[in-house]
Amino acid sequence: CKATKQAVRHLAEKYNYQPNAIASSLFKKSTKTIGVIVPILSHYFFSTAIAGIEEVAYNADYKVIICQSNESYSREVIVSKTLLSAKVDGLIVSVSKETVNMGHFQTFINKNIPVVFFDRLPVGIKSNSVSVDDYDGAYKMVEHLIKQGYKNIAHFSGPLNITLSENRVQGYKDALRKYGLPVNDKLIYECGFEREHGMICAEKLLADGVLADAIFAVCDPVAIGAMLMLKQKGIKIPDNIAVTGFNDDPTATVIDPPLTTIVQPAFDIGATACHIFLKQVGKPGGPPIAKVLKTNLVVRQSSVR
């Protein structure tokens, strides 16, 4: 009755009682939580995507548990198992650079727990996804460089087990072919996604004696790492070699010279991933939803002669 409910509520407030969320979730068969796994929290792109996820989640009365794989497959497996044990209602993931086996994610799908991959999409698993048109972004960047007069364009690619990296390599190659330039595999350096990887690849390119007049990097941290190494070697940007990236990290506007890059709508990517989760939760067996968002080229001084 109403009087009993009021009495219980009064006692709960008096003794600061907090309901047991796990017990409540077992009764309701929902924890109202979403697990999020990203490779690196410190990256501007991922932190901004998480903001998009949280905005949509909280408006839908969901909580978010954020985990970092730190680019480690084994750690990714561990945190996914932890989230499974926590009985999350769904998973939103950007895979680590080491991830090839998708069994830990397939476990969620087999249990009818929605999984949405974003940005870095895995190979060999059917699930929901949201990404940008990586092929088109890479094509636009290389086309820009060619129109600036660059002919020997190196590409510092991401790990090729990730769809994102494959699509950007393909866009790079197709733009070269479209404008009658040869595709030289010696100009393609596979690396990671960190600044140090850009520095290593730039140093290797110089040591190899490769006559590149431009570098298109898989992401801005790699591009910035390349710029730092080139500067250390006394090479002027863009007079001796142009450098471009992908992401539009805030650092791109403060480095000298400012970095030409591809803008990804990071917040919208995260928000879209969460919207997809909300459409799929509680509806097992439905077809996967795949969304592809557009990118924009931003030209700055690092590529303009």
Coordinates of C-alpha atoms in Angstrom, one line a residue:
C1 CA 0.0 0.0 0.0
K2 CA 1.0 3.6 -0.3
A3 CA 1.7 4.1 3.4
T4 CA 4.0 1.1 3.4
K5 CA 6.0 2.3 0.4
Q6 CA 6.4 5.7 2.0
A7 CA 7.6 4.1 5.3
V8 CA 10.2 2.0 3.4
R9 CA 11.4 5.0 1.4
H10 CA 11.8 7.0 4.7
L11 CA 13.8 4.2 6.3
A12 CA 16.0 3.9 3.1
E13 CA 16.7 7.6 3.2
K14 CA 17.4 7.6 7.0
Y15 CA 20.0 4.8 6.8
N16 CA 21.4 5.8 3.4
Y17 CA 20.4 2.5 1.9
Q18 CA 21.7 1.8 -1.6
P19 CA 20.0 -0.9 -3.7
N20 CA 22.2 -3.8 -4.8
A21 CA 22.6 -3.2 -8.6
I22 CA 23.6 -6.8 -9.3
A23 CA 20.6 -8.3 -7.5
S24 CA 18.3 -5.7 -9.2
S25 CA 19.8 -6.6 -12.7
L26 CA 19.2 -10.3 -12.1
F27 CA 15.6 -9.6 -11.4
K28 CA 15.2 -7.2 -14.4
K29 CA 17.5 -9.2 -16.7
S30 CA 19.2 -5.9 -17.6
T31 CA 22.1 -3.9 -15.9
K32 CA 21.4 -0.8 -18.1
T33 CA 25.2 -0.7 -18.7
I34 CA 27.3 -0.7 -21.9
G35 CA 30.8 -1.9 -22.0
V36 CA 33.2 0.2 -24.1
I37 CA 36.7 -1.0 -25.1
V38 CA 39.2 1.3 -26.8
P39 CA 42.9 0.8 -27.7
I40 CA 44.1 4.0 -26.1
L41 CA 42.2 6.4 -23.9
S42 CA 44.7 9.3 -24.3
H43 CA 44.1 9.6 -28.1
Y44 CA 41.9 12.6 -28.9
F45 CA 39.9 10.6 -31.4
F46 CA 38.9 7.9 -28.8
S47 CA 38.2 10.3 -26.0
T48 CA 36.0 12.3 -28.2
A49 CA 34.2 9.2 -29.5
I50 CA 33.6 8.1 -25.9
A51 CA 32.0 11.5 -25.2
G52 CA 29.6 10.8 -28.1
I53 CA 28.8 7.3 -26.7
E54 CA 28.2 8.7 -23.2
E55 CA 26.0 11.5 -24.4
V56 CA 23.6 9.1 -26.1
A57 CA 23.9 6.4 -23.4
Y58 CA 23.0 8.7 -20.5
N59 CA 20.1 10.3 -22.3
A60 CA 18.8 6.7 -22.7
D61 CA 19.4 6.0 -19.0
Y62 CA 22.4 3.7 -19.6
K63 CA 25.7 3.7 -17.7
V64 CA 29.0 3.3 -19.5
I65 CA 31.9 1.1 -18.3
I66 CA 35.1 2.2 -20.2
C67 CA 38.1 -0.2 -20.6
Q68 CA 41.4 0.2 -22.3
S69 CA 43.1 -2.6 -24.2
N70 CA 46.4 -0.6 -24.5
E71 CA 46.8 -2.1 -28.0
S72 CA 47.1 -5.6 -26.5
Y73 CA 45.1 -8.6 -27.7
S74 CA 45.5 -10.4 -24.4
R75 CA 44.4 -7.4 -22.4
E76 CA 41.4 -7.0 -24.7
V77 CA 40.4 -10.6 -24.1
I78 CA 40.7 -10.1 -20.3
V79 CA 38.6 -6.9 -20.2
S80 CA 36.0 -8.4 -22.5
K81 CA 35.6 -11.3 -20.1
T82 CA 35.3 -8.9 -17.2
L83 CA 32.6 -7.0 -19.0
L84 CA 30.8 -10.2 -19.8
S85 CA 30.9 -11.2 -16.1
A86 CA 29.5 -7.8 -15.2
K87 CA 26.5 -8.6 -17.4
V88 CA 26.7 -5.6 -19.6
D89 CA 23.8 -5.2 -22.0
G90 CA 26.1 -4.6 -24.9
L91 CA 29.6 -3.9 -26.1
I92 CA 31.0 -1.0 -28.2
V93 CA 34.6 -1.7 -29.3
S94 CA 37.5 -0.4 -31.3
V95 CA 39.9 -3.4 -31.6
S96 CA 43.6 -3.4 -30.7
K97 CA 46.3 -3.4 -33.4
E98 CA 47.2 -7.0 -32.3
T99 CA 43.7 -8.4 -32.6
V100 CA 43.2 -11.1 -35.2
N101 CA 41.2 -13.8 -33.4
M102 CA 37.7 -12.6 -32.7
G103 CA 36.5 -15.4 -30.4
H104 CA 36.1 -13.2 -27.4
F105 CA 33.7 -10.9 -29.2
Q106 CA 31.9 -13.9 -30.9
T107 CA 31.0 -15.1 -27.3
F108 CA 28.9 -11.9 -26.8
I109 CA 27.2 -12.3 -30.2
N110 CA 26.4 -16.0 -29.4
K111 CA 24.7 -14.9 -26.2
N112 CA 22.6 -12.3 -28.1
I113 CA 24.5 -9.4 -26.5
P114 CA 24.8 -6.6 -29.1
V115 CA 28.3 -5.8 -30.2
V116 CA 29.1 -2.6 -32.2
F117 CA 32.5 -2.1 -33.6
F118 CA 33.7 1.5 -34.4
D119 CA 36.6 3.0 -36.3
R120 CA 38.8 -0.1 -36.3
L121 CA 36.6 -2.8 -37.7
P122 CA 37.8 -6.4 -37.4
V123 CA 38.0 -9.0 -40.2
G124 CA 36.1 -12.3 -40.1
I125 CA 33.2 -11.5 -37.8
K126 CA 29.7 -10.3 -38.6
S127 CA 28.4 -7.6 -36.3
N128 CA 27.2 -4.0 -36.2
S129 CA 29.7 -1.3 -37.1
V130 CA 30.2 2.4 -37.6
S131 CA 33.2 3.8 -39.4
V132 CA 34.2 6.6 -41.8
D133 CA 34.9 6.2 -45.5
D134 CA 38.6 5.5 -45.0
Y135 CA 39.1 4.7 -48.7
D136 CA 37.6 8.0 -49.8
G137 CA 39.5 10.0 -47.2
A138 CA 42.8 8.4 -48.3
Y139 CA 42.0 8.9 -51.9
K140 CA 41.2 12.6 -51.4
M141 CA 44.5 13.1 -49.5
V142 CA 46.7 11.5 -52.1
E143 CA 44.8 13.4 -54.9
H144 CA 45.5 16.6 -53.0
L145 CA 49.2 15.8 -52.8
I146 CA 49.4 14.9 -56.5
K147 CA 47.6 18.2 -57.5
Q148 CA 50.3 20.0 -55.4
G149 CA 52.9 18.4 -57.7
Y150 CA 54.2 15.6 -55.5
K151 CA 55.0 12.4 -57.4
N152 CA 56.8 10.1 -55.0
I153 CA 54.3 9.8 -52.1
A154 CA 55.2 7.4 -49.3
H155 CA 52.5 5.9 -47.1
F156 CA 53.0 5.1 -43.4
S157 CA 50.1 2.6 -43.0
G158 CA 48.5 1.1 -40.0
P159 CA 48.6 -2.6 -39.2
L160 CA 47.1 -4.4 -42.2
N161 CA 45.1 -6.9 -40.1
I162 CA 42.7 -3.9 -39.5
T163 CA 40.1 -3.0 -42.1
L164 CA 40.8 0.7 -41.6
S165 CA 44.4 0.3 -42.7
E166 CA 43.6 -1.8 -45.7
N167 CA 41.0 0.7 -46.9
R168 CA 43.4 3.6 -46.6
V169 CA 46.2 1.7 -48.4
Q170 CA 43.7 0.9 -51.2
G171 CA 42.6 4.6 -51.5
Y172 CA 46.3 5.6 -51.6
K173 CA 47.0 3.1 -54.4
D174 CA 44.0 3.9 -56.5
A175 CA 44.6 7.7 -56.4
L176 CA 48.2 7.1 -57.7
R177 CA 46.8 4.9 -60.5
K178 CA 44.1 7.4 -61.4
Y179 CA 46.8 10.0 -62.0
G180 CA 49.2 7.7 -63.9
L181 CA 51.7 7.4 -61.1
P182 CA 53.3 4.0 -60.3
V183 CA 52.5 2.1 -57.1
N184 CA 55.8 1.4 -55.5
D185 CA 55.6 -1.1 -52.5
K186 CA 58.9 0.2 -51.3
L187 CA 57.1 3.5 -50.5
I188 CA 54.6 1.7 -48.1
Y189 CA 55.8 1.3 -44.5
E190 CA 53.5 -0.7 -42.2
C191 CA 53.6 0.8 -38.6
G192 CA 51.4 1.4 -35.6
F193 CA 49.3 4.4 -34.6
E194 CA 51.6 6.2 -32.2
R195 CA 54.0 9.2 -32.6
E196 CA 57.0 7.0 -32.0
H197 CA 56.0 4.8 -34.9
G198 CA 56.0 7.8 -37.2
M199 CA 59.5 8.7 -36.0
I200 CA 60.7 5.1 -36.6
C201 CA 59.3 5.0 -40.1
A202 CA 60.6 8.4 -41.1
E203 CA 64.1 7.4 -39.9
K204 CA 63.9 4.1 -41.8
L205 CA 62.7 5.9 -45.0
L206 CA 65.7 8.2 -44.8
A207 CA 68.1 5.3 -44.1
D208 CA 66.7 3.4 -47.0
G209 CA 67.5 6.3 -49.3
V210 CA 64.0 6.4 -50.6
L211 CA 63.4 9.5 -52.7
A212 CA 60.0 10.4 -51.3
D213 CA 58.7 14.0 -51.7
A214 CA 55.6 13.5 -49.6
I215 CA 54.3 11.3 -46.7
F216 CA 50.7 10.3 -46.1
A217 CA 50.4 8.9 -42.6
V218 CA 47.7 6.6 -41.4
C219 CA 46.9 9.0 -38.5
D220 CA 48.0 12.4 -37.1
P221 CA 50.2 11.0 -34.3
V222 CA 52.2 9.0 -36.9
A223 CA 52.4 12.1 -39.1
I224 CA 53.6 14.3 -36.2
G225 CA 56.2 11.7 -35.3
A226 CA 57.4 11.8 -38.8
M227 CA 57.6 15.6 -38.8
L228 CA 59.6 15.6 -35.6
M229 CA 62.2 13.1 -37.0
L230 CA 62.5 15.0 -40.3
K231 CA 63.1 18.2 -38.4
Q232 CA 65.8 16.5 -36.3
K233 CA 67.5 15.6 -39.6
G234 CA 67.3 19.1 -40.9
I235 CA 64.7 18.4 -43.5
K236 CA 62.3 21.2 -44.2
I237 CA 58.5 20.7 -44.4
P238 CA 57.0 21.1 -47.0
D239 CA 60.0 22.5 -49.0
N240 CA 61.9 19.2 -49.0
I241 CA 59.0 16.8 -48.2
A242 CA 55.3 17.2 -47.4
V243 CA 53.6 15.4 -44.5
T244 CA 49.9 14.7 -44.1
G245 CA 47.8 12.8 -41.6
F246 CA 44.3 11.5 -40.9
N247 CA 42.1 12.4 -37.8
D248 CA 42.5 16.1 -37.2
D249 CA 44.0 15.8 -33.8
P250 CA 44.2 19.2 -32.0
T251 CA 48.0 18.9 -32.1
A252 CA 47.7 19.2 -35.9
T253 CA 47.0 22.9 -35.6
V254 CA 49.8 23.8 -33.2
I255 CA 52.7 21.9 -34.7
D256 CA 54.9 23.9 -37.1
P257 CA 54.0 23.8 -39.9
P258 CA 50.3 23.0 -39.2
L259 CA 49.3 19.6 -40.5
T260 CA 47.2 18.9 -43.5
T261 CA 44.8 16.1 -42.5
I262 CA 41.4 14.3 -42.9
V263 CA 38.7 15.3 -40.4
Q264 CA 36.9 12.4 -38.8
P265 CA 33.6 13.2 -37.0
A266 CA 34.8 11.4 -33.8
F267 CA 31.9 12.5 -31.6
D268 CA 29.3 11.5 -34.2
I269 CA 31.0 8.1 -34.6
G270 CA 30.6 7.4 -30.9
A271 CA 27.1 8.7 -30.8
T272 CA 26.1 6.6 -33.9
A273 CA 27.6 3.5 -32.3
C274 CA 25.5 4.0 -29.2
H275 CA 22.4 4.6 -31.3
I276 CA 23.0 1.3 -33.1
F277 CA 23.3 -0.4 -29.8
L278 CA 20.0 1.0 -28.6
K279 CA 18.3 -0.2 -31.8
Q280 CA 19.7 -3.7 -31.3
V281 CA 19.4 -4.3 -27.6
G282 CA 16.7 -6.8 -26.7
K283 CA 16.2 -7.7 -30.4
P284 CA 18.3 -10.8 -31.0
G285 CA 18.7 -12.3 -34.4
G286 CA 18.3 -9.1 -36.4
P287 CA 20.6 -8.2 -39.3
P288 CA 23.7 -6.2 -38.4
I289 CA 23.6 -2.5 -38.9
A290 CA 26.6 -0.8 -40.7
K291 CA 27.0 3.0 -40.9
V292 CA 29.7 4.8 -42.9
L293 CA 30.2 8.5 -42.2
K294 CA 32.0 11.0 -44.5
T295 CA 35.3 12.7 -44.0
N296 CA 36.6 16.2 -45.0
L297 CA 40.0 17.2 -46.2
V298 CA 41.6 20.2 -44.4
V299 CA 44.6 21.7 -46.2
R300 CA 47.3 23.4 -44.0
Q301 CA 50.8 24.5 -44.6
S302 CA 52.5 21.0 -44.2
S303 CA 51.5 20.1 -47.8
V304 CA 51.3 23.4 -49.7
R305 CA 54.2 24.4 -51.8

